[in-house]
Amino acid sequence: MTALQSNQRADFATISQWIKPGAKVLDLGCGDGALLKYLKTTRNIRGYGVEIEDANILASVKNGVNVIQMDLEAGLSGFESHSFDYVILSQTLQAIEHTERIVREMLRVGKEGIVTFPNFGYWHHRLQVIQGRMPVSENLPYQWFDTPNIHLCTLKDFESFCHEHGVHILERTVMHEGKTINFLPNLFGNLAVYRFEQQS
Amino acid sequence: MQDSSSIGIVTPQVAHFSTPLKLKSGAVIESYDLVYETYGTLNADKSNAILICHALSGNHHVAGYYTEHDKAPGWWDNMIGPGKPIDTDQFFVIGVNNLGGCHGSTGPASINPKTGKPFGASFPVVTVEDWVNSHALLADQLGIFQFAAVVGGSLGGMQALQWTLAFPDRVSNALVIAAAPNLTAQNIAFNDVARQAILTDPDFHGGDFYAHDVKPKRGLRLARMLGHITYLSGDVMGTKFGRLLRSGIFNYGFDVEFEIESYLRYQGDKFAGTFDANTYLLMTKALDYFDPTHHHQNGSLSDALKPATANFLVVSFTTDWRFAPERSREIVQALLDNERNVSYAEITSSHGHDAFLIVDPYYHDLVHAYMNNISLGAAK
């Protein structure tokens, strides 16, 4: 499920800063469980990962984190409403088939949602499209024909999606190579990190 | 011939208990034996003990060989041994035979000291709870207060779950494999057909067949044949046997024609020759009765599992239709509701319920990884 391995840790510190110590966290598409392990160390969280790939389940167990093998495309029916402080979707949103449903489920199960995704609006990606090619880059490393990424978006796209779906954005950090980008982030940032809640 | 990674030659031991054990049914067993085997070395602070709970027809012989000429090792030898997922270089592993069993622990075929005759039909009904209570007494005798892990598949998984409810302080980790929180009506139905096959065998004599020097082999054979069908998947039966005929042609009779008939009859005969009919009745009844939600008014599994504080690894197999993955997910959900540490793996396998006994790299790697992360010597 994790569509992107490279540059993954860049968003860990940002996510960690947003999370209250001792919080209860659900990490969707948790991959090898590295984020949960990191948050256990930095924020003393209690958490579970959700994964579908056997190899990632094994890696998560090796990392000593709780992991539940299930297909999150089928929804999060095993999880009670409002049972987590944060539901995280780290670099997985773009590989999800039912985007609206997963965001809705994140905000049903968690008080807040956190997503990170590669910014399709990053200048290097735009340049490649202008040159007539689908972008291939460090954080979009796949060729068009073998990519797990089916719903790529830009910062603007995601923010208008949130606006239309009653999702209130609480915080945003846009990054490039681990550094925060404040100037024209939709052009110069290649990784977006958002924290949001249900609009009241 | 022995495989080099096996624990090697092992010897069963007998623990005797002279303090009466009150059973869940209200009956009392005055004194009893439990047969068990141990592998590996108990460490100084006795924190590396693993208890292996057996399934319906299992016993204490979980790994290793009794003699150099044994054709087959203990029933979970592929899981337990030096360097194996449950590593006997690291852990002190105990396999125990349940009360009511027919492999040395006190059971229906044992002599009742009061009468000098086999217990037979008078042997009381035993439950999963009774087994766990008796195993806790065995642990006391071995000086083990807390198990690093209690591990079991199928009915053994139910025992592992019960351990976490009855003795939460005494279990650090529970591995609940191919199990369910309770049986479905369909499962109870299969069990009753198996029991009826035994109970209606003319050689059963109301359970006191020992006195008649006979065994209700026909009933036991049918019970095992039925059980065997339910432990396999349709796919694996199709792949292994399909519609293969022994002689290549239809004989238009009722003798063995299809290979699957031959296989089931062979398995049934083998089992009927060695297993005790009363034990089969008791074990299937224990399965039927187990239900942690039974005493909870709203039947909530989340409420029922509240006492469990162990860390859990729950494992199911995709083609297991007798203890289907959905049933394991119920356990997982109840543990999540209680915010317990739990990991859940759904193993893709074609082998049905029996998959938990079969080598599968992902399954074995997973158990190995989980066991490797168990910290010994530290309080939970």
Coordinates of C-alpha atoms in Angstrom, one line a residue:
Chain A
M1 CA 0.0 0.0 0.0
T2 CA 2.8 2.4 0.8
A3 CA 3.4 4.0 -2.6
L4 CA 6.5 5.7 -1.8
Q5 CA 9.5 4.6 0.2
S6 CA 12.1 7.3 -0.6
N7 CA 12.0 10.7 1.2
Q8 CA 9.6 9.0 3.6
R9 CA 11.2 10.2 6.8
A10 CA 11.0 13.9 5.8
D11 CA 7.4 14.1 7.1
F12 CA 7.9 12.1 10.3
A13 CA 9.3 15.0 12.3
T14 CA 6.4 17.3 11.2
I15 CA 3.8 14.7 12.0
S16 CA 5.5 14.1 15.4
Q17 CA 5.4 17.8 16.3
W18 CA 1.6 17.9 15.7
I19 CA 0.9 14.9 17.9
K20 CA 0.1 15.3 21.6
P21 CA 2.2 13.0 23.8
G22 CA 0.5 9.8 24.8
A23 CA -2.1 10.1 22.0
K24 CA -3.8 7.1 20.4
V25 CA -2.8 6.9 16.8
L26 CA -4.0 4.8 13.8
D27 CA -1.6 4.7 10.9
L28 CA -3.3 3.6 7.7
G29 CA -1.1 1.9 5.2
C30 CA 1.6 1.8 7.8
G31 CA 4.2 0.1 5.6
D32 CA 7.0 -1.3 7.8
G33 CA 5.7 0.5 10.9
A34 CA 8.6 2.9 10.9
L35 CA 6.3 6.0 11.6
L36 CA 4.6 4.3 14.5
K37 CA 7.9 3.2 15.9
Y38 CA 9.2 6.8 15.6
L39 CA 6.1 8.2 17.2
K40 CA 6.3 5.7 20.1
T41 CA 9.9 7.0 20.7
T42 CA 9.2 10.7 20.2
R43 CA 5.7 11.1 21.5
N44 CA 5.0 7.9 23.6
I45 CA 1.9 7.2 21.5
R46 CA -0.2 4.1 21.7
G47 CA -0.9 3.0 18.2
Y48 CA -2.0 0.5 15.5
G49 CA -1.0 0.2 11.9
V50 CA -3.2 -1.1 9.1
E51 CA -1.6 -2.9 6.3
I52 CA -2.4 -5.3 3.5
E53 CA 1.0 -6.5 2.2
D54 CA 2.4 -9.6 3.9
A55 CA 6.0 -8.3 3.8
N56 CA 4.9 -5.0 5.5
I57 CA 3.0 -6.9 8.2
L58 CA 6.1 -8.9 8.9
A59 CA 8.3 -5.8 8.9
S60 CA 5.9 -4.0 11.3
V61 CA 5.9 -7.0 13.7
K62 CA 9.8 -6.9 13.5
N63 CA 9.6 -3.2 14.4
G64 CA 7.5 -4.1 17.5
V65 CA 4.4 -2.2 16.5
N66 CA 0.8 -3.3 16.5
V67 CA -0.3 -4.0 13.0
I68 CA -3.7 -5.3 11.7
Q69 CA -3.8 -7.0 8.3
M70 CA -6.7 -5.7 6.4
D71 CA -7.7 -3.8 3.2
L72 CA -8.4 -0.3 4.1
E73 CA -10.1 0.2 0.8
A74 CA -12.9 -1.8 2.3
G75 CA -13.3 0.9 5.0
L76 CA -12.4 0.9 8.7
S77 CA -15.4 -1.1 10.0
G78 CA -13.3 -2.8 12.6
F79 CA -12.7 0.5 14.3
E80 CA -15.1 2.3 16.6
S81 CA -16.1 5.9 15.8
H82 CA -13.9 8.6 17.6
S83 CA -11.7 5.9 19.1
F84 CA -8.4 7.5 18.0
D85 CA -6.9 10.9 18.6
Y86 CA -5.2 10.9 15.1
V87 CA -5.7 8.8 12.0
I88 CA -2.7 9.1 9.7
L89 CA -2.4 8.4 6.0
S90 CA 1.2 8.9 5.3
Q91 CA 2.1 8.9 1.5
T92 CA -0.7 6.6 0.7
L93 CA -3.6 9.0 -0.2
Q94 CA -2.5 9.1 -3.8
A95 CA -2.7 5.3 -4.1
I96 CA -6.2 5.0 -2.6
E97 CA -9.0 4.1 -4.9
H98 CA -11.9 5.6 -2.9
T99 CA -10.4 8.9 -1.7
E100 CA -13.6 10.5 -0.4
R101 CA -14.5 7.4 1.6
I102 CA -11.1 7.1 3.2
V103 CA -11.1 10.7 4.3
R104 CA -14.6 10.3 5.7
E105 CA -13.6 7.2 7.5
M106 CA -10.5 8.9 8.9
L107 CA -12.6 11.6 10.4
R108 CA -15.2 9.1 11.7
V109 CA -12.6 7.0 13.5
G110 CA -10.3 9.8 14.6
K111 CA -10.7 13.2 16.1
E112 CA -8.2 14.5 13.6
G113 CA -6.7 13.3 10.4
I114 CA -3.2 13.7 9.1
V115 CA -2.2 13.1 5.4
T116 CA 1.0 13.4 3.6
F117 CA 1.3 13.1 -0.2
P118 CA 3.7 14.0 -3.0
N119 CA 2.8 17.4 -4.5
F120 CA 2.0 17.0 -8.2
G121 CA 2.3 20.8 -8.5
Y122 CA 6.0 20.8 -7.7
W123 CA 7.9 22.7 -10.4
H124 CA 9.9 19.7 -11.6
H125 CA 6.7 17.8 -12.1
R126 CA 5.1 20.7 -13.9
L127 CA 8.2 21.0 -16.2
Q128 CA 8.0 17.3 -17.1
V129 CA 4.3 17.7 -18.0
I130 CA 5.1 20.8 -20.1
Q131 CA 7.8 18.7 -21.9
G132 CA 5.1 16.2 -22.7
R133 CA 6.0 13.5 -20.2
M134 CA 4.4 12.1 -17.0
P135 CA 6.6 13.2 -14.1
V136 CA 9.2 10.8 -12.6
S137 CA 11.0 12.1 -9.6
E138 CA 12.4 11.3 -6.2
N139 CA 9.0 11.2 -4.6
L140 CA 7.1 10.1 -7.7
P141 CA 9.5 7.4 -8.7
Y142 CA 7.2 5.3 -10.8
Q143 CA 6.7 5.2 -14.6
W144 CA 3.2 5.9 -15.7
F145 CA 2.5 2.2 -16.5
D146 CA 3.6 0.6 -13.3
T147 CA 2.6 3.2 -10.7
P148 CA 0.4 2.5 -7.7
N149 CA -0.4 6.2 -7.7
I150 CA -3.9 6.6 -9.1
H151 CA -5.0 9.9 -7.6
L152 CA -2.3 12.4 -7.8
C153 CA -3.1 16.0 -6.8
T154 CA -1.6 19.4 -6.0
L155 CA -1.9 21.4 -2.8
K156 CA -4.6 23.5 -4.5
D157 CA -6.5 20.3 -5.5
F158 CA -6.4 18.9 -2.0
E159 CA -7.5 22.1 -0.4
S160 CA -10.4 22.5 -2.7
F161 CA -11.3 18.9 -2.0
C162 CA -11.3 19.6 1.7
H163 CA -13.4 22.7 1.2
E164 CA -16.0 20.8 -0.8
H165 CA -16.1 17.9 1.7
G166 CA -16.5 19.8 4.9
V167 CA -13.0 19.1 6.0
H168 CA -11.4 21.9 8.1
I169 CA -7.6 22.1 7.6
L170 CA -5.9 22.9 10.9
E171 CA -2.3 23.0 9.8
R172 CA -0.2 22.6 6.7
T173 CA 3.5 22.0 6.2
V174 CA 5.0 21.8 2.7
M175 CA 8.5 20.4 2.4
H176 CA 11.3 19.8 0.0
E177 CA 14.2 17.6 0.9
G178 CA 13.3 17.8 4.6
K179 CA 13.1 21.6 4.7
T180 CA 9.9 23.6 5.1
I181 CA 9.0 25.6 2.0
N182 CA 7.1 28.8 2.8
F183 CA 7.6 30.7 -0.6
L184 CA 5.2 29.5 -3.3
P185 CA 4.8 26.1 -1.7
N186 CA 2.7 24.6 -4.5
L187 CA 5.5 25.3 -6.9
F188 CA 8.6 24.6 -4.7
G189 CA 7.4 21.9 -2.3
N190 CA 7.3 18.3 -3.3
L191 CA 5.8 16.9 -0.1
A192 CA 2.6 18.1 1.5
V193 CA 1.6 17.4 5.1
Y194 CA -1.9 18.3 6.4
R195 CA -3.7 18.1 9.7
F196 CA -7.4 18.4 9.5
E197 CA -10.7 17.8 11.4
Q198 CA -14.4 17.5 10.5
Q199 CA -15.9 20.9 10.0
S200 CA -18.2 21.6 12.9
Chain B
M1 CA 14.7 -40.2 9.6
Q2 CA 15.2 -37.2 11.8
D3 CA 15.6 -33.7 10.5
S4 CA 18.7 -32.0 11.8
S5 CA 16.8 -28.9 13.0
S6 CA 14.6 -31.0 15.3
I7 CA 14.9 -30.9 19.1
G8 CA 15.9 -34.5 18.9
I9 CA 15.0 -37.3 21.4
V10 CA 12.5 -36.2 24.0
T11 CA 10.8 -37.9 26.9
P12 CA 7.4 -37.3 28.4
Q13 CA 7.0 -36.6 32.1
V14 CA 4.1 -37.0 34.5
A15 CA 2.9 -34.5 37.1
H16 CA 0.7 -35.9 39.8
F17 CA -1.9 -33.7 41.6
S18 CA -3.5 -35.0 44.7
T19 CA -5.5 -31.9 45.5
P20 CA -9.1 -32.3 44.2
L21 CA -9.9 -30.1 41.1
K22 CA -13.3 -28.6 41.0
L23 CA -14.5 -28.5 37.4
K24 CA -16.7 -25.9 35.8
S25 CA -19.6 -28.4 35.6
G26 CA -19.5 -28.7 39.4
A27 CA -17.9 -32.2 39.3
V28 CA -14.7 -32.8 41.1
I29 CA -11.7 -34.9 40.1
E30 CA -10.1 -36.1 43.3
S31 CA -6.6 -36.7 41.9
Y32 CA -5.1 -36.7 38.5
D33 CA -2.0 -36.8 36.3
L34 CA -1.0 -34.5 33.6
V35 CA 1.5 -35.7 31.0
Y36 CA 3.9 -33.1 29.6
E37 CA 7.1 -32.6 27.7
T38 CA 9.6 -29.8 28.0
Y39 CA 12.3 -28.6 25.5
G40 CA 15.0 -26.0 26.0
T41 CA 16.2 -24.6 29.3
L42 CA 14.3 -22.6 31.9
N43 CA 16.3 -19.5 32.6
A44 CA 17.3 -18.3 36.1
D45 CA 14.4 -16.0 36.6
K46 CA 12.0 -18.4 35.0
S47 CA 10.8 -15.8 32.5
N48 CA 11.3 -17.7 29.2
A49 CA 8.6 -20.4 29.5
I50 CA 6.2 -21.0 26.6
L51 CA 3.1 -23.1 27.0
I52 CA 1.8 -24.9 23.9
C53 CA -1.9 -25.8 24.1
H54 CA -3.1 -28.6 21.9
A55 CA -6.1 -28.9 19.6
L56 CA -8.9 -31.4 19.5
S57 CA -6.9 -34.6 18.8
G58 CA -3.5 -33.3 19.9
N59 CA -1.3 -34.1 22.8
H60 CA 1.8 -33.1 24.7
H61 CA 4.2 -34.4 22.1
V62 CA 4.6 -31.1 20.2
A63 CA 8.2 -31.5 19.0
G64 CA 11.1 -34.0 18.7
Y65 CA 11.1 -37.8 18.5
Y66 CA 10.8 -40.5 21.1
T67 CA 13.2 -42.9 19.4
E68 CA 15.7 -42.7 16.5
H69 CA 13.3 -44.9 14.5
D70 CA 10.2 -42.7 14.9
K71 CA 8.7 -42.0 11.4
A72 CA 7.2 -38.7 12.5
P73 CA 8.1 -36.1 15.1
G74 CA 5.7 -34.2 17.5
W75 CA 2.8 -32.5 15.8
W76 CA 4.2 -29.0 15.8
D77 CA 7.9 -29.9 15.1
N78 CA 8.0 -27.5 12.2
M79 CA 7.3 -24.6 14.5
I80 CA 9.2 -25.6 17.7
G81 CA 12.9 -26.4 17.9
P82 CA 16.4 -24.9 17.8
G83 CA 16.3 -21.9 15.4
K84 CA 12.6 -22.5 14.6
P85 CA 9.9 -19.8 15.0
I86 CA 9.4 -20.9 18.6
D87 CA 13.1 -21.2 19.3
T88 CA 14.1 -23.8 22.0
D89 CA 17.6 -22.2 22.1
Q90 CA 15.8 -19.2 23.6
F91 CA 12.7 -20.5 25.2
F92 CA 11.7 -23.2 27.6
V93 CA 8.8 -24.9 25.8
I94 CA 6.1 -27.0 27.6
G95 CA 3.7 -29.2 25.7
V96 CA 0.9 -30.6 27.9
N97 CA -1.8 -33.2 27.4
N98 CA -5.3 -32.1 28.6
L99 CA -7.4 -33.7 31.2
G100 CA -9.7 -36.1 29.6
G101 CA -7.1 -36.9 27.0
C102 CA -6.0 -40.3 25.9
H103 CA -2.2 -39.9 25.9
G104 CA -1.3 -40.3 29.5
S105 CA -3.2 -37.5 31.3
T106 CA -6.1 -38.7 33.4
G107 CA -9.0 -39.4 31.2
P108 CA -11.9 -41.8 30.5
A109 CA -9.6 -44.7 29.9
S110 CA -7.7 -44.2 33.1
I111 CA -8.4 -46.4 36.1
N112 CA -10.8 -44.8 38.6
P113 CA -9.1 -45.5 42.0
K114 CA -12.5 -45.8 43.7
T115 CA -13.7 -48.6 41.5
G116 CA -10.5 -50.1 40.1
K117 CA -12.1 -49.9 36.6
P118 CA -11.7 -47.3 33.8
F119 CA -13.7 -44.1 34.4
G120 CA -15.5 -44.6 31.0
A121 CA -18.8 -42.8 30.9
S122 CA -18.3 -41.6 34.5
F123 CA -15.4 -39.3 33.5
P124 CA -16.7 -35.7 34.0
V125 CA -17.2 -33.3 31.2
V126 CA -14.1 -31.0 31.1
T127 CA -14.0 -27.5 29.7
V128 CA -11.4 -25.1 28.3
E129 CA -11.5 -23.3 31.6
D130 CA -10.8 -26.5 33.5
W131 CA -7.8 -27.3 31.3
V132 CA -6.4 -23.8 31.9
N133 CA -6.9 -24.1 35.6
S134 CA -5.1 -27.5 35.7
H135 CA -2.3 -26.2 33.5
A136 CA -1.8 -23.3 35.9
L137 CA -1.3 -25.8 38.7
L138 CA 1.3 -27.6 36.5
A139 CA 3.0 -24.2 36.0
D140 CA 3.0 -23.8 39.8
Q141 CA 4.6 -27.2 40.2
L142 CA 7.3 -26.2 37.7
G143 CA 7.9 -22.9 39.6
I144 CA 6.7 -20.8 36.7
F145 CA 4.6 -17.8 37.6
Q146 CA 4.4 -16.0 34.3
F147 CA 4.6 -17.4 30.7
A148 CA 6.5 -15.4 28.2
A149 CA 3.8 -16.7 25.8
V150 CA 0.9 -19.1 25.7
V151 CA 0.5 -20.4 22.2
G152 CA -2.2 -22.5 20.6
G153 CA -4.1 -23.2 17.3
S154 CA -7.7 -24.0 17.0
L155 CA -9.0 -25.4 20.3
G156 CA -5.5 -24.6 21.6
G157 CA -6.0 -21.0 20.5
M158 CA -9.2 -20.9 22.7
Q159 CA -7.1 -22.1 25.6
A160 CA -4.5 -19.4 25.0
L161 CA -7.3 -16.9 25.0
Q162 CA -8.8 -18.3 28.2
W163 CA -5.4 -18.1 29.9
T164 CA -5.4 -14.3 29.3
L165 CA -8.8 -14.1 30.9
A166 CA -8.4 -16.4 33.9
F167 CA -4.7 -15.5 34.7
P168 CA -4.0 -12.1 33.1
D169 CA -0.9 -11.7 35.3
R170 CA 0.5 -15.0 34.2
V171 CA 0.6 -14.4 30.5
S172 CA 2.8 -11.8 28.8
N173 CA 1.9 -12.8 25.2
A174 CA -0.8 -14.9 23.7
L175 CA -0.6 -16.3 20.2
V176 CA -4.2 -17.2 19.2
I177 CA -4.0 -19.0 15.9
A178 CA -6.8 -20.3 13.6
A179 CA -9.2 -19.9 16.5
A180 CA -12.5 -18.3 17.3
P181 CA -14.1 -16.7 20.4
N182 CA -16.8 -19.4 20.3
L183 CA -18.1 -22.0 17.9
T184 CA -20.8 -21.2 15.2
A185 CA -24.0 -23.2 15.1
Q186 CA -22.5 -24.9 12.0
N187 CA -19.4 -25.9 14.0
I188 CA -21.5 -27.3 16.8
A189 CA -23.6 -29.2 14.2
F190 CA -20.5 -30.8 12.8
N191 CA -19.4 -31.8 16.3
D192 CA -22.7 -33.3 17.1
V193 CA -22.8 -35.4 13.9
A194 CA -19.3 -36.7 15.0
R195 CA -20.5 -37.4 18.5
Q196 CA -23.7 -39.2 17.2
A197 CA -21.5 -41.4 15.0
I198 CA -19.7 -42.5 18.2
L199 CA -22.7 -42.6 20.6
T200 CA -24.7 -44.8 18.2
D201 CA -21.9 -47.3 17.5
P202 CA -23.0 -50.7 18.9
D203 CA -19.6 -51.1 20.4
F204 CA -19.8 -47.9 22.4
H205 CA -21.8 -49.5 25.3
G206 CA -22.7 -46.1 26.8
G207 CA -19.1 -45.1 27.1
D208 CA -18.0 -48.2 29.1
F209 CA -16.7 -50.2 26.2
Y210 CA -13.4 -50.8 28.0
A211 CA -15.2 -53.5 30.1
H212 CA -16.4 -55.2 27.0
D213 CA -12.9 -55.3 25.5
V214 CA -14.1 -53.5 22.3
K215 CA -13.7 -50.1 20.8
P216 CA -16.4 -48.1 18.9
K217 CA -14.1 -47.9 15.9
R218 CA -16.8 -47.5 13.3
G219 CA -18.1 -44.4 15.1
L220 CA -14.7 -42.9 15.8
R221 CA -13.8 -43.5 12.1
L222 CA -16.8 -41.7 10.8
A223 CA -16.3 -38.8 13.3
R224 CA -12.7 -38.4 12.1
M225 CA -13.6 -38.6 8.4
L226 CA -16.2 -35.9 8.9
G227 CA -13.7 -33.8 10.9
H228 CA -11.1 -34.2 8.3
I229 CA -13.3 -32.9 5.5
T230 CA -13.9 -29.8 7.5
Y231 CA -10.3 -29.2 8.3
L232 CA -9.3 -29.1 4.6
S233 CA -10.4 -26.6 1.9
G234 CA -12.3 -27.6 -1.2
D235 CA -9.4 -26.3 -3.2
V236 CA -6.8 -28.4 -1.6
M237 CA -9.0 -31.5 -1.8
G238 CA -9.6 -30.7 -5.4
T239 CA -5.9 -30.3 -6.2
K240 CA -4.8 -33.3 -4.2
F241 CA -7.5 -35.8 -5.1
G242 CA -9.8 -34.2 -7.7
R243 CA -12.0 -37.0 -9.1
L244 CA -9.1 -39.4 -9.4
L245 CA -10.2 -43.0 -9.5
R246 CA -8.1 -45.8 -7.9
S247 CA -8.7 -48.3 -10.8
G248 CA -9.4 -45.7 -13.5
I249 CA -12.9 -46.9 -14.1
F250 CA -16.3 -46.7 -12.4
N251 CA -17.2 -49.9 -10.7
Y252 CA -20.8 -48.9 -9.9
G253 CA -20.6 -50.1 -6.3
F254 CA -19.9 -48.9 -2.8
D255 CA -16.3 -50.0 -2.3
V256 CA -13.5 -47.4 -2.5
E257 CA -13.4 -45.9 -6.0
F258 CA -12.4 -42.3 -5.7
E259 CA -9.0 -41.5 -4.2
I260 CA -10.6 -39.1 -1.7
E261 CA -12.6 -42.0 -0.3
S262 CA -9.5 -44.0 0.1
Y263 CA -7.7 -41.1 1.8
L264 CA -10.5 -40.4 4.3
R265 CA -11.1 -44.1 5.1
Y266 CA -7.3 -44.5 5.7
Q267 CA -7.2 -41.5 8.0
G268 CA -10.4 -42.6 9.8
D269 CA -9.0 -46.1 10.3
K270 CA -5.7 -44.9 11.6
F271 CA -7.3 -42.5 14.0
A272 CA -9.9 -45.1 15.3
G273 CA -7.1 -47.5 16.1
T274 CA -5.3 -45.1 18.4
F275 CA -7.7 -42.5 19.8
D276 CA -10.2 -42.9 22.6
A277 CA -13.9 -42.4 21.7
N278 CA -14.7 -40.9 25.1
T279 CA -11.9 -38.4 24.7
Y280 CA -13.2 -37.4 21.3
L281 CA -16.7 -36.7 22.8
L282 CA -15.2 -34.7 25.7
M283 CA -12.9 -32.6 23.4
T284 CA -15.7 -31.7 21.0
K285 CA -18.0 -30.8 23.9
A286 CA -15.3 -28.5 25.4
L287 CA -15.2 -26.8 22.0
D288 CA -18.9 -26.3 22.0
Y289 CA -19.1 -24.9 25.5
F290 CA -16.3 -22.4 25.2
D291 CA -17.7 -18.9 25.0
P292 CA -16.2 -16.1 27.0
T293 CA -19.3 -14.0 26.3
H294 CA -21.6 -16.6 27.9
H295 CA -21.8 -14.9 31.3
H296 CA -22.1 -11.4 29.8
Q297 CA -25.6 -10.2 29.6
N298 CA -25.3 -8.3 26.4
G299 CA -23.1 -11.0 24.9
S300 CA -20.4 -8.5 24.2
L301 CA -17.0 -10.0 23.4
S302 CA -15.4 -6.6 24.1
D303 CA -16.7 -6.8 27.7
A304 CA -15.7 -10.4 28.0
L305 CA -12.1 -9.8 26.9
K306 CA -11.7 -6.8 29.3
P307 CA -9.6 -8.8 31.8
A308 CA -7.0 -9.8 29.2
T309 CA -3.9 -7.6 29.5
A310 CA -1.5 -9.8 27.5
N311 CA 0.0 -8.7 24.2
F312 CA -1.7 -10.6 21.4
L313 CA -0.8 -12.1 18.0
V314 CA -3.9 -13.3 16.3
V315 CA -3.5 -15.3 13.1
S316 CA -6.1 -16.7 10.7
F317 CA -5.9 -18.4 7.3
T318 CA -7.9 -17.3 4.3
T319 CA -9.4 -20.8 3.3
D320 CA -10.1 -21.9 6.9
W321 CA -13.9 -22.1 6.8
R322 CA -14.3 -23.9 10.1
F323 CA -12.5 -21.2 12.0
A324 CA -12.9 -18.4 9.4
P325 CA -10.8 -15.2 9.4
E326 CA -14.0 -13.3 10.4
R327 CA -14.0 -15.1 13.7
S328 CA -10.4 -14.1 14.4
R329 CA -11.3 -10.5 13.5
E330 CA -14.0 -10.6 16.2
I331 CA -11.2 -11.3 18.7
V332 CA -9.1 -8.5 17.2
Q333 CA -11.9 -6.0 17.3
A334 CA -12.7 -6.9 21.0
L335 CA -9.0 -6.4 21.9
L336 CA -8.9 -3.1 19.9
D337 CA -12.0 -1.9 21.8
N338 CA -10.1 -2.6 25.0
E339 CA -7.0 -0.8 23.6
R340 CA -4.8 -3.9 24.0
N341 CA -1.6 -4.5 22.1
V342 CA -2.6 -6.7 19.2
S343 CA -1.3 -7.6 15.8
Y344 CA -3.4 -9.6 13.3
A345 CA -2.2 -11.5 10.3
E346 CA -4.5 -13.1 7.7
I347 CA -2.4 -15.7 6.0
T348 CA -3.1 -16.5 2.4
S349 CA -3.2 -20.3 2.3
S350 CA -5.0 -23.0 0.4
H351 CA -4.9 -25.5 3.2
G352 CA -8.0 -24.7 5.1
H353 CA -8.1 -25.1 8.9
D354 CA -5.1 -27.4 8.9
A355 CA -2.9 -24.5 7.5
F356 CA -1.8 -23.7 11.0
L357 CA 0.1 -27.0 11.1
I358 CA 1.8 -26.5 7.7
V359 CA 5.0 -24.7 6.9
D360 CA 4.3 -21.4 5.2
P361 CA 7.3 -19.0 5.0
Y362 CA 5.3 -15.9 5.8
Y363 CA 3.4 -17.5 8.7
H364 CA 6.5 -19.0 10.2
D365 CA 8.6 -15.8 9.7
L366 CA 5.8 -13.8 11.4
V367 CA 5.6 -16.1 14.5
H368 CA 9.4 -16.0 14.6
A369 CA 9.5 -12.2 14.4
Y370 CA 6.9 -11.9 17.1
M371 CA 8.6 -14.4 19.4
N372 CA 12.0 -12.6 18.8
N373 CA 10.6 -9.4 20.1
I374 CA 9.4 -10.9 23.4
S375 CA 11.5 -9.3 26.1
L376 CA 12.4 -11.8 28.8
G377 CA 13.0 -11.1 32.4
A378 CA 11.3 -7.7 32.3
A379 CA 7.9 -7.2 34.0
K380 CA 5.1 -6.4 31.5

